[in-house]
mmCIF file of C-alpha atoms in Angstrom:
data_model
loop_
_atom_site.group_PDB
_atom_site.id
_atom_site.type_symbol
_atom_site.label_atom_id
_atom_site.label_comp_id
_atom_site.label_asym_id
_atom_site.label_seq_id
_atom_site.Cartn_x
_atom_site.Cartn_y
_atom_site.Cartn_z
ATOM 1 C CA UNK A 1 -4.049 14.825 -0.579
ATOM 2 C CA UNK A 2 -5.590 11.299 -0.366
ATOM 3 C CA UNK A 3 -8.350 12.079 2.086
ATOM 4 C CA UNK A 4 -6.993 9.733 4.416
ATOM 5 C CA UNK A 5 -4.754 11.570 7.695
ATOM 6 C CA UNK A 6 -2.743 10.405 9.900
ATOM 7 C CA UNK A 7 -1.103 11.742 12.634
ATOM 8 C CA UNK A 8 1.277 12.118 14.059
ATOM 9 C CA UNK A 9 3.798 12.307 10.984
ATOM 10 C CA UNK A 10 6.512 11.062 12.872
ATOM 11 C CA UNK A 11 6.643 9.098 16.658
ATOM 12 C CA UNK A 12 9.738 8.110 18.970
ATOM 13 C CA UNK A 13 8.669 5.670 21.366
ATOM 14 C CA UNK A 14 10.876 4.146 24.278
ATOM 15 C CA UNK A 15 10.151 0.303 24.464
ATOM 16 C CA UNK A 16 7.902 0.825 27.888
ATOM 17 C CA UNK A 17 5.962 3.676 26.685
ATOM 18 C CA UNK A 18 2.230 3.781 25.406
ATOM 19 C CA UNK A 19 1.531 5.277 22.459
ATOM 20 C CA UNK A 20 -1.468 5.934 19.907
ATOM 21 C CA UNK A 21 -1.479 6.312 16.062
ATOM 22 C CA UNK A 22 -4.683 8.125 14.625
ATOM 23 C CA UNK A 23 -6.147 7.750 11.314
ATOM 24 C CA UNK A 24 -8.841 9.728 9.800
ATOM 25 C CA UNK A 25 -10.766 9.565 6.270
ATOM 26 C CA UNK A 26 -13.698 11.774 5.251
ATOM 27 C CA UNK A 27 -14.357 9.803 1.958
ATOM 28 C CA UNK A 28 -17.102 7.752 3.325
ATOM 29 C CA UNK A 29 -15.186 4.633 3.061
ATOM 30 C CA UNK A 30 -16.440 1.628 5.186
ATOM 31 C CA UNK A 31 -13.214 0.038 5.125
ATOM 32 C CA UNK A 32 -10.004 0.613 7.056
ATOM 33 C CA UNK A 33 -6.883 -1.237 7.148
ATOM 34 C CA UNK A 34 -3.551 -0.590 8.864
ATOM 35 C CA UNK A 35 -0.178 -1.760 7.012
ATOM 36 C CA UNK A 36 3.566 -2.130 8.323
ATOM 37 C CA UNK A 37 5.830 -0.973 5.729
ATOM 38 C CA UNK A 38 9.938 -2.157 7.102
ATOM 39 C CA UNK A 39 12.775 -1.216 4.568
ATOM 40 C CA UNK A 40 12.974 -4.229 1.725
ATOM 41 C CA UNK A 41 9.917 -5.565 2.498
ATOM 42 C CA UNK A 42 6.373 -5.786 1.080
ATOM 43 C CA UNK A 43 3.831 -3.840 2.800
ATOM 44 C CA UNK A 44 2.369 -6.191 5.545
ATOM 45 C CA UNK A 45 -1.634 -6.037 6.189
ATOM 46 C CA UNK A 46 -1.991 -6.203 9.807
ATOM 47 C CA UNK A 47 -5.681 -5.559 10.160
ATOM 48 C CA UNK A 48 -9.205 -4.907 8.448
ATOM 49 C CA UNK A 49 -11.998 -3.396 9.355
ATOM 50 C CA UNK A 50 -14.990 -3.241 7.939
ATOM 51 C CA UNK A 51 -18.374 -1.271 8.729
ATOM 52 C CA UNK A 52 -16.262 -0.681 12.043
ATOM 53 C CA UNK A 53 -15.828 -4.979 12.286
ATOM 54 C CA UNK A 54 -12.441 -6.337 12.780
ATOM 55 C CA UNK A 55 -12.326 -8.827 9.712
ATOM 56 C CA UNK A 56 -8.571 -9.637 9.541
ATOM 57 C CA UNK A 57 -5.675 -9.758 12.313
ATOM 58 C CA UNK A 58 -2.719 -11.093 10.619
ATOM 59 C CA UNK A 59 -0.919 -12.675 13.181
ATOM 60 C CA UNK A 60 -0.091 -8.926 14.593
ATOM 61 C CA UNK A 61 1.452 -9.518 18.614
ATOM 62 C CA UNK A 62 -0.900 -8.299 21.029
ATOM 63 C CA UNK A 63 1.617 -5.785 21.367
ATOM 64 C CA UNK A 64 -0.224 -3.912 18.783
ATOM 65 C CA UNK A 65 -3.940 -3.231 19.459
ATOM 66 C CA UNK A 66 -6.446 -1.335 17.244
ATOM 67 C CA UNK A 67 -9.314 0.023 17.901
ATOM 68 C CA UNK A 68 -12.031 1.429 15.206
ATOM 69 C CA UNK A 69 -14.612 4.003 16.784
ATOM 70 C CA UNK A 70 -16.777 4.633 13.726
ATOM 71 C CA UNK A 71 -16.240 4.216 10.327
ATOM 72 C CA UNK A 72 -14.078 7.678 9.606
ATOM 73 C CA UNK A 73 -11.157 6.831 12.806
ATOM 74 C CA UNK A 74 -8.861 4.313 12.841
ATOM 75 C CA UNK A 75 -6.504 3.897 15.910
ATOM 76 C CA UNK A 76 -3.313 1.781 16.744
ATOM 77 C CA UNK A 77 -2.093 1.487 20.246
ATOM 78 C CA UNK A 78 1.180 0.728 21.128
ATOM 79 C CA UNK A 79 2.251 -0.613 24.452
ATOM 80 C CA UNK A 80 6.066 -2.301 24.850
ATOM 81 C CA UNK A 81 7.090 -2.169 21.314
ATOM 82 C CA UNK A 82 10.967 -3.780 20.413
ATOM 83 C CA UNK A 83 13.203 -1.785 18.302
ATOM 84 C CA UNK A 84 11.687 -4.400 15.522
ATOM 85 C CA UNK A 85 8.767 -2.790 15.401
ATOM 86 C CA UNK A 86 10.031 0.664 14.155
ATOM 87 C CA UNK A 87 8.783 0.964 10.621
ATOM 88 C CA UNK A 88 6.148 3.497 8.707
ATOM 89 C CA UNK A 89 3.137 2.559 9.607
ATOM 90 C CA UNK A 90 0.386 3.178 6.764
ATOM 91 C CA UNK A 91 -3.235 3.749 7.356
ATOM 92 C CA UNK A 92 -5.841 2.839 4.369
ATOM 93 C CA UNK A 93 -9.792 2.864 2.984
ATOM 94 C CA UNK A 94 -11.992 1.791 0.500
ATOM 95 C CA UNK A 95 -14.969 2.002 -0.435
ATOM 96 C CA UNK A 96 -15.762 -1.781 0.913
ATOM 97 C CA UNK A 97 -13.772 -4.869 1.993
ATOM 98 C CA UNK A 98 -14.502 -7.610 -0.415
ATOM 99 C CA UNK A 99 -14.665 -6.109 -3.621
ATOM 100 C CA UNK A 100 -11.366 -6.311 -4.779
ATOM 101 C CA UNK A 101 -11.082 -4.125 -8.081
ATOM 102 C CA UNK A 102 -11.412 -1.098 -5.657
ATOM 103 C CA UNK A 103 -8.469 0.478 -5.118
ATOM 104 C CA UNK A 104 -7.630 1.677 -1.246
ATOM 105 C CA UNK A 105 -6.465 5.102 -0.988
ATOM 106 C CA UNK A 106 -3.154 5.897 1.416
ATOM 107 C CA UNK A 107 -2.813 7.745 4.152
ATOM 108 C CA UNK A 108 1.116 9.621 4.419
ATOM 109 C CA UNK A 109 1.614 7.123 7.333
ATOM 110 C CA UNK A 110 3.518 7.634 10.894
ATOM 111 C CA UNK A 111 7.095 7.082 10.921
ATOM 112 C CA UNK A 112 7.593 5.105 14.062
ATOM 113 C CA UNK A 113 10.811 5.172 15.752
ATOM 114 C CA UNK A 114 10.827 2.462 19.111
ATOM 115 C CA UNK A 115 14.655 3.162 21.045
ATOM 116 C CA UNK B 1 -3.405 -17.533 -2.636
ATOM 117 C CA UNK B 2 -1.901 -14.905 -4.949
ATOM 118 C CA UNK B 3 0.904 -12.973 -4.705
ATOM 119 C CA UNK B 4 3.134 -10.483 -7.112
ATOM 120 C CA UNK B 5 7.238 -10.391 -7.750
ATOM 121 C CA UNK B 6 8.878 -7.358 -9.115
ATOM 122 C CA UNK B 7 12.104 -7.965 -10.614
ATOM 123 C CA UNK B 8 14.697 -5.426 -9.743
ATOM 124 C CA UNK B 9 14.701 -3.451 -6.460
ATOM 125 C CA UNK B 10 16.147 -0.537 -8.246
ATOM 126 C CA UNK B 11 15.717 0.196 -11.787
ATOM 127 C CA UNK B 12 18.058 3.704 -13.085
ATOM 128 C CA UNK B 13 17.120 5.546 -16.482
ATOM 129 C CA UNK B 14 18.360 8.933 -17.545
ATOM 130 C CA UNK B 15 15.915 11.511 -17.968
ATOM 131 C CA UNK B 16 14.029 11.035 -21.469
ATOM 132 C CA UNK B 17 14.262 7.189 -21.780
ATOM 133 C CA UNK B 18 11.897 4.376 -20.935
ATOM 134 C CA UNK B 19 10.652 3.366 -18.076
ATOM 135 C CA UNK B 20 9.843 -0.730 -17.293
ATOM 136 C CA UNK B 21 9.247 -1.647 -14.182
ATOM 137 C CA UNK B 22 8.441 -5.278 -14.038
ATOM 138 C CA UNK B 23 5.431 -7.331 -12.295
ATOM 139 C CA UNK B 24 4.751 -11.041 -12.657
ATOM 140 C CA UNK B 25 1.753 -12.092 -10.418
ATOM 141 C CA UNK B 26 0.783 -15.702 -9.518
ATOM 142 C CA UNK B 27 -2.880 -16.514 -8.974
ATOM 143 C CA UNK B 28 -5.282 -19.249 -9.296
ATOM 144 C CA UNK B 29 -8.267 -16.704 -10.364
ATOM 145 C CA UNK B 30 -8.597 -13.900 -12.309
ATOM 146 C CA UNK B 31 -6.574 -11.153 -10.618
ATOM 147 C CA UNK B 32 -7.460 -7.437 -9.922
ATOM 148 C CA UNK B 33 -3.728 -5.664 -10.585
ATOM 149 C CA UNK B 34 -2.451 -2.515 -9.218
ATOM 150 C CA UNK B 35 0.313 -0.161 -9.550
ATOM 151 C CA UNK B 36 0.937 2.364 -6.686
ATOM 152 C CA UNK B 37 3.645 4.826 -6.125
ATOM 153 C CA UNK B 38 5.050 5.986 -2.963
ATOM 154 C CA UNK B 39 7.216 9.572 -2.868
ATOM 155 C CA UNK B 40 9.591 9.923 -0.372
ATOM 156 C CA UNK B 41 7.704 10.560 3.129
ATOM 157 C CA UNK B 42 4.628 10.146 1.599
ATOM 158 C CA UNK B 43 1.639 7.166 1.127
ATOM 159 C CA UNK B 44 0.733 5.311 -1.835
ATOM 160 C CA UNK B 45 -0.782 6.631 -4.413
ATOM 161 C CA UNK B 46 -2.738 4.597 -7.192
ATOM 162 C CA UNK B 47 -1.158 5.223 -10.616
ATOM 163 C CA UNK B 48 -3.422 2.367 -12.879
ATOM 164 C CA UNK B 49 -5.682 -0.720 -12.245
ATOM 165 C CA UNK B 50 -6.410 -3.672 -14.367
ATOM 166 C CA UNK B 51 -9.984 -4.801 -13.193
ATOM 167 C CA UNK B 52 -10.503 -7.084 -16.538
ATOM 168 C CA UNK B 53 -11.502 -4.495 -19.170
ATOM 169 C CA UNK B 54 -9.146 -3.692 -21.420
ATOM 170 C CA UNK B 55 -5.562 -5.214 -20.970
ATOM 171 C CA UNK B 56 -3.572 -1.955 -21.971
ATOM 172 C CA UNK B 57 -4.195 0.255 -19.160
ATOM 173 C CA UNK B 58 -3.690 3.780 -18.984
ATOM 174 C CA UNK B 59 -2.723 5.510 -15.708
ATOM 175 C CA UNK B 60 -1.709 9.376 -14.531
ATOM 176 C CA UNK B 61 1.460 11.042 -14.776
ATOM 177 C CA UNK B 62 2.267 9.278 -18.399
ATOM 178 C CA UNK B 63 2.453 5.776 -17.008
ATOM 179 C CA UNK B 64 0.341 2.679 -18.447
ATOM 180 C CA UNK B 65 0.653 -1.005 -18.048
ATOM 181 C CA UNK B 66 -0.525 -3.854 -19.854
ATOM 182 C CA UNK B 67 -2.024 -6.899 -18.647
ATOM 183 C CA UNK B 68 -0.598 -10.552 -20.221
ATOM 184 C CA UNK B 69 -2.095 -13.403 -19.052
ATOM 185 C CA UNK B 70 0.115 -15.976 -20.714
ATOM 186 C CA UNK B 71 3.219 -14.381 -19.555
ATOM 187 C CA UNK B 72 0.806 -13.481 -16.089
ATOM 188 C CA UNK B 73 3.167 -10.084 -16.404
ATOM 189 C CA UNK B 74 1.806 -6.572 -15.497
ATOM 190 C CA UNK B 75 4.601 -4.696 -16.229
ATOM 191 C CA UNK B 76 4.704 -0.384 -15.853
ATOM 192 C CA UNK B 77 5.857 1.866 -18.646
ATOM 193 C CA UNK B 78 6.091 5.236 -19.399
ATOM 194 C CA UNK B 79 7.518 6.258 -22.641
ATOM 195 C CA UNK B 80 10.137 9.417 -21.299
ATOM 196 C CA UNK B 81 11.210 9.173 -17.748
ATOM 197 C CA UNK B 82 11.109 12.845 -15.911
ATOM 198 C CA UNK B 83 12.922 13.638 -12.525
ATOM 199 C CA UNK B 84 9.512 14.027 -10.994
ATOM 200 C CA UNK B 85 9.067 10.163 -11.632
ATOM 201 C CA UNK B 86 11.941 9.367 -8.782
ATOM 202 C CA UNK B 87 10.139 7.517 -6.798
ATOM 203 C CA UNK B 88 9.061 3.640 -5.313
ATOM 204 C CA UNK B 89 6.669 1.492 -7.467
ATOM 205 C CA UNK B 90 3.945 -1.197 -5.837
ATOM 206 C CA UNK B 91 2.839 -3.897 -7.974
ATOM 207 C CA UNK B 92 -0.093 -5.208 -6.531
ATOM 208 C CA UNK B 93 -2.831 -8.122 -6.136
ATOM 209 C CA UNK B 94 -6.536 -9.173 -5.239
ATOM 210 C CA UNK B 95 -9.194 -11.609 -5.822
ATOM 211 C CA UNK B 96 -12.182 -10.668 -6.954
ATOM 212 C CA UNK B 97 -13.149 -10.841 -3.409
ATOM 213 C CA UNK B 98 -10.642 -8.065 -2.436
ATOM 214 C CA UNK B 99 -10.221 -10.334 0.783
ATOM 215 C CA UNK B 100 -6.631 -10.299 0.577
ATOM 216 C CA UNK B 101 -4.606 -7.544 -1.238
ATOM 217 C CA UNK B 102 -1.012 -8.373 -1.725
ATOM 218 C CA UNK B 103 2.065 -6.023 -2.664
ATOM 219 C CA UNK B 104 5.313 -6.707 -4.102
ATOM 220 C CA UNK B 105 8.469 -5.542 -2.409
ATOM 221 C CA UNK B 106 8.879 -2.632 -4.421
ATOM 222 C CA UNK B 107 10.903 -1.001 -6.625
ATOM 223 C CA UNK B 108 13.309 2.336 -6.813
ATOM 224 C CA UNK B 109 13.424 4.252 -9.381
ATOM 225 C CA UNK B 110 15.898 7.086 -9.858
ATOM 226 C CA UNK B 111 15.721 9.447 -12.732
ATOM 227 C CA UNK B 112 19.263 10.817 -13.926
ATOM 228 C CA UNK B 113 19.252 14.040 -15.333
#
Protein backbone atom coordinates (compact mmCIF):
# COMPACT_ATOMS: atom_id res chain seq x y z
CA UNK A 1 0.00 0.00 0.00
CA UNK A 2 1.54 3.19 -1.52
CA UNK A 3 -1.02 5.66 -0.26
CA UNK A 4 -1.86 6.56 -3.62
CA UNK A 5 -5.59 4.77 -5.06
CA UNK A 6 -6.90 4.47 -7.97
CA UNK A 7 -9.91 3.27 -9.16
CA UNK A 8 -11.30 1.61 -10.94
CA UNK A 9 -8.68 -1.38 -11.15
CA UNK A 10 -9.66 -2.28 -14.43
CA UNK A 11 -11.98 -0.19 -17.34
CA UNK A 12 -13.45 -1.40 -20.85
CA UNK A 13 -14.34 1.47 -22.79
CA UNK A 14 -16.08 1.42 -26.35
CA UNK A 15 -14.35 4.14 -28.58
CA UNK A 16 -17.62 6.63 -28.19
CA UNK A 17 -18.01 6.25 -24.58
CA UNK A 18 -17.01 8.75 -21.69
CA UNK A 19 -15.20 7.61 -19.08
CA UNK A 20 -13.36 8.86 -15.76
CA UNK A 21 -10.20 7.53 -13.97
CA UNK A 22 -9.90 8.63 -10.19
CA UNK A 23 -6.86 9.01 -8.23
CA UNK A 24 -6.57 9.60 -4.62
CA UNK A 25 -3.45 10.16 -2.13
CA UNK A 26 -3.70 10.96 1.58
CA UNK A 27 0.12 11.58 1.96
CA UNK A 28 -0.09 15.25 1.72
CA UNK A 29 1.71 15.37 -1.47
CA UNK A 30 1.33 18.61 -3.58
CA UNK A 31 2.22 16.92 -6.63
CA UNK A 32 0.31 14.66 -8.99
CA UNK A 33 1.19 13.24 -12.21
CA UNK A 34 -0.57 10.78 -14.51
CA UNK A 35 1.67 8.21 -16.66
CA UNK A 36 0.78 5.86 -19.74
CA UNK A 37 2.49 2.69 -19.33
CA UNK A 38 1.95 0.51 -23.22
CA UNK A 39 3.73 -2.98 -23.33
CA UNK A 40 7.69 -2.34 -24.36
CA UNK A 41 7.63 1.01 -23.69
CA UNK A 42 8.92 3.50 -21.08
CA UNK A 43 6.42 4.95 -18.87
CA UNK A 44 5.18 8.19 -20.65
CA UNK A 45 4.48 11.44 -18.33
CA UNK A 46 1.42 12.88 -19.66
CA UNK A 47 0.73 15.53 -17.08
CA UNK A 48 1.85 17.44 -13.78
CA UNK A 49 0.27 19.08 -11.39
CA UNK A 50 1.37 20.93 -8.87
CA UNK A 51 -0.34 22.75 -5.75
CA UNK A 52 -3.48 21.75 -7.98
CA UNK A 53 -1.56 23.82 -11.26
CA UNK A 54 -1.26 22.04 -14.47
CA UNK A 55 2.64 22.40 -15.01
CA UNK A 56 3.25 19.84 -17.81
CA UNK A 57 0.94 18.45 -20.79
CA UNK A 58 3.12 16.35 -22.85
CA UNK A 59 1.71 16.55 -26.05
CA UNK A 60 -1.36 14.28 -24.58
CA UNK A 61 -4.54 14.58 -27.53
CA UNK A 62 -7.28 16.48 -26.21
CA UNK A 63 -8.78 13.23 -26.20
CA UNK A 64 -7.49 12.90 -22.76
CA UNK A 65 -8.47 15.65 -20.27
CA UNK A 66 -7.52 15.93 -16.56
CA UNK A 67 -8.81 17.64 -14.12
CA UNK A 68 -7.20 18.22 -10.42
CA UNK A 69 -9.89 19.31 -7.70
CA UNK A 70 -7.58 19.77 -4.72
CA UNK A 71 -4.41 18.57 -3.99
CA UNK A 72 -5.46 14.78 -2.69
CA UNK A 73 -7.78 13.89 -6.34
CA UNK A 74 -6.53 13.46 -9.48
CA UNK A 75 -8.95 12.74 -12.44
CA UNK A 76 -8.58 11.63 -16.18
CA UNK A 77 -11.46 11.87 -18.53
CA UNK A 78 -11.80 9.97 -21.42
CA UNK A 79 -14.01 10.84 -24.31
CA UNK A 80 -13.46 8.88 -27.97
CA UNK A 81 -10.44 6.95 -27.11
CA UNK A 82 -8.80 4.52 -30.24
CA UNK A 83 -7.92 1.05 -29.43
CA UNK A 84 -4.23 2.84 -29.16
CA UNK A 85 -4.97 4.23 -26.22
CA UNK A 86 -5.57 0.99 -24.16
CA UNK A 87 -2.67 0.76 -21.78
CA UNK A 88 -2.30 0.89 -17.68
CA UNK A 89 -2.67 4.03 -16.81
CA UNK A 90 -0.55 5.01 -13.56
CA UNK A 91 -1.40 7.72 -11.17
CA UNK A 92 1.61 9.38 -8.99
CA UNK A 93 2.74 12.07 -5.98
CA UNK A 94 5.39 13.64 -4.36
CA UNK A 95 6.05 15.59 -2.00
CA UNK A 96 6.74 18.67 -4.61
CA UNK A 97 7.36 19.10 -8.36
CA UNK A 98 10.80 20.45 -8.82
CA UNK A 99 12.84 18.82 -6.42
CA UNK A 100 14.00 15.99 -8.14
CA UNK A 101 15.79 13.60 -5.52
CA UNK A 102 12.18 12.94 -4.23
CA UNK A 103 10.98 9.93 -5.19
CA UNK A 104 7.03 9.76 -6.44
CA UNK A 105 5.13 7.06 -4.94
CA UNK A 106 2.70 4.74 -7.40
CA UNK A 107 -0.59 4.27 -7.45
CA UNK A 108 -1.69 0.25 -8.71
CA UNK A 109 -2.97 2.07 -11.87
CA UNK A 110 -6.29 1.35 -14.11
CA UNK A 111 -5.99 -1.15 -16.71
CA UNK A 112 -7.73 0.46 -19.61
CA UNK A 113 -9.18 -1.60 -22.22
CA UNK A 114 -10.76 0.85 -25.40
CA UNK A 115 -12.73 -1.97 -28.07
CA UNK B 1 17.81 16.47 -21.52
CA UNK B 2 18.55 13.17 -19.75
CA UNK B 3 17.42 9.99 -20.27
CA UNK B 4 18.31 6.17 -19.01
CA UNK B 5 18.88 2.71 -21.23
CA UNK B 6 18.59 -0.63 -19.65
CA UNK B 7 20.25 -3.28 -21.46
CA UNK B 8 18.27 -6.44 -21.68
CA UNK B 9 14.44 -6.54 -21.65
CA UNK B 10 14.58 -9.79 -19.86
CA UNK B 11 17.28 -10.90 -17.69
CA UNK B 12 16.71 -15.03 -16.24
CA UNK B 13 18.73 -16.29 -13.06
CA UNK B 14 18.00 -19.42 -11.11
CA UNK B 15 17.05 -19.03 -7.68
CA UNK B 16 20.30 -18.32 -5.45
CA UNK B 17 22.48 -16.51 -8.08
CA UNK B 18 23.10 -12.87 -8.86
CA UNK B 19 21.10 -10.50 -9.91
CA UNK B 20 22.43 -7.41 -12.50
CA UNK B 21 20.17 -5.52 -13.99
CA UNK B 22 21.84 -2.87 -16.01
CA UNK B 23 21.29 1.12 -16.23
CA UNK B 24 23.43 3.57 -18.18
CA UNK B 25 21.96 7.16 -17.93
CA UNK B 26 22.95 10.15 -20.14
CA UNK B 27 22.82 13.63 -18.64
CA UNK B 28 24.42 16.90 -18.88
CA UNK B 29 24.04 17.55 -14.88
CA UNK B 30 24.34 15.71 -12.01
CA UNK B 31 21.54 13.13 -12.07
CA UNK B 32 19.08 12.01 -9.28
CA UNK B 33 18.84 7.92 -10.12
CA UNK B 34 16.11 5.61 -9.31
CA UNK B 35 15.28 2.06 -9.30
CA UNK B 36 11.55 1.05 -9.11
CA UNK B 37 9.89 -2.25 -9.34
CA UNK B 38 6.59 -3.05 -10.67
CA UNK B 39 4.76 -6.67 -9.62
CA UNK B 40 2.46 -7.99 -11.84
CA UNK B 41 -0.93 -5.82 -11.63
CA UNK B 42 0.56 -3.63 -9.40
CA UNK B 43 2.40 0.20 -9.39
CA UNK B 44 5.87 1.04 -8.91
CA UNK B 45 7.44 0.75 -6.05
CA UNK B 46 10.83 2.57 -5.12
CA UNK B 47 13.52 -0.02 -4.31
CA UNK B 48 16.86 2.64 -3.95
CA UNK B 49 17.80 6.28 -4.90
CA UNK B 50 21.10 7.83 -5.61
CA UNK B 51 20.58 11.60 -4.63
CA UNK B 52 24.61 12.26 -4.53
CA UNK B 53 25.60 10.86 -1.11
CA UNK B 54 27.19 7.90 -1.13
CA UNK B 55 27.61 6.05 -4.55
CA UNK B 56 26.90 2.42 -3.17
CA UNK B 57 23.35 2.54 -2.41
CA UNK B 58 21.46 0.28 -0.40
CA UNK B 59 17.77 -0.45 -1.13
CA UNK B 60 14.85 -3.00 0.40
CA UNK B 61 14.29 -6.47 -0.33
CA UNK B 62 18.32 -7.22 -0.59
CA UNK B 63 18.85 -5.05 -3.63
CA UNK B 64 21.60 -2.13 -3.85
CA UNK B 65 23.08 -0.26 -6.70
CA UNK B 66 26.05 1.68 -7.19
CA UNK B 67 26.48 4.87 -8.81
CA UNK B 68 29.68 5.27 -11.54
CA UNK B 69 30.05 8.34 -13.01
CA UNK B 70 32.80 7.51 -15.46
CA UNK B 71 31.05 4.55 -16.76
CA UNK B 72 27.56 6.98 -16.03
CA UNK B 73 26.19 3.18 -15.07
CA UNK B 74 23.64 2.61 -12.20
CA UNK B 75 23.39 -0.82 -12.37
CA UNK B 76 20.93 -3.13 -9.66
CA UNK B 77 22.26 -6.08 -7.74
CA UNK B 78 21.25 -8.32 -5.30
CA UNK B 79 23.58 -10.96 -4.20
CA UNK B 80 20.90 -14.33 -4.21
CA UNK B 81 17.95 -13.99 -6.45
CA UNK B 82 14.53 -15.37 -4.63
CA UNK B 83 11.23 -16.22 -6.55
CA UNK B 84 9.65 -13.30 -4.79
CA UNK B 85 12.11 -11.04 -6.88
CA UNK B 86 10.07 -12.02 -10.33
CA UNK B 87 9.24 -9.02 -11.26
CA UNK B 88 9.85 -5.62 -13.81
CA UNK B 89 12.75 -3.21 -12.93
CA UNK B 90 12.62 0.87 -13.72
CA UNK B 91 15.80 2.57 -14.02
CA UNK B 92 15.15 6.02 -13.67
CA UNK B 93 16.21 9.87 -14.11
CA UNK B 94 15.89 13.61 -12.88
CA UNK B 95 17.56 16.85 -12.66
CA UNK B 96 18.03 18.36 -9.73
CA UNK B 97 15.02 20.26 -10.65
CA UNK B 98 12.84 17.07 -10.71
CA UNK B 99 11.18 18.92 -13.79
CA UNK B 100 11.39 16.02 -15.90
CA UNK B 101 11.64 12.40 -14.56
CA UNK B 102 12.52 9.88 -17.15
CA UNK B 103 12.22 5.91 -17.09
CA UNK B 104 13.86 3.30 -18.99
CA UNK B 105 11.86 0.69 -20.83
CA UNK B 106 12.18 -1.81 -18.31
CA UNK B 107 13.32 -4.94 -17.58
CA UNK B 108 11.86 -8.70 -16.73
CA UNK B 109 13.15 -10.59 -14.48
CA UNK B 110 12.20 -14.21 -13.90
CA UNK B 111 13.52 -16.20 -11.04
CA UNK B 112 13.94 -20.09 -11.83
CA UNK B 113 13.56 -22.24 -9.08
Amino acid sequence: ETGVTQTPRHLVMGMTNKKSLKCEQHLGHNAMYWYKQSAKKPLELMFVYNFKEQTENNSVPSRFSPECPNSSHLFLHLHTLQPEDSALYLCASSPFYGTGKLEAFFGQGTRLTVV
Amino acid sequence: AQSVTQLGSHVSVSEGALVLLRCNYSSSVPPYLFWYVQYPNQGLQLLLKYTSAATLVKGINGFEAEFKKSETSFHLTKPSAHMSDAAEYFCAVSDQDGNDMRFGAGTRLTVKP
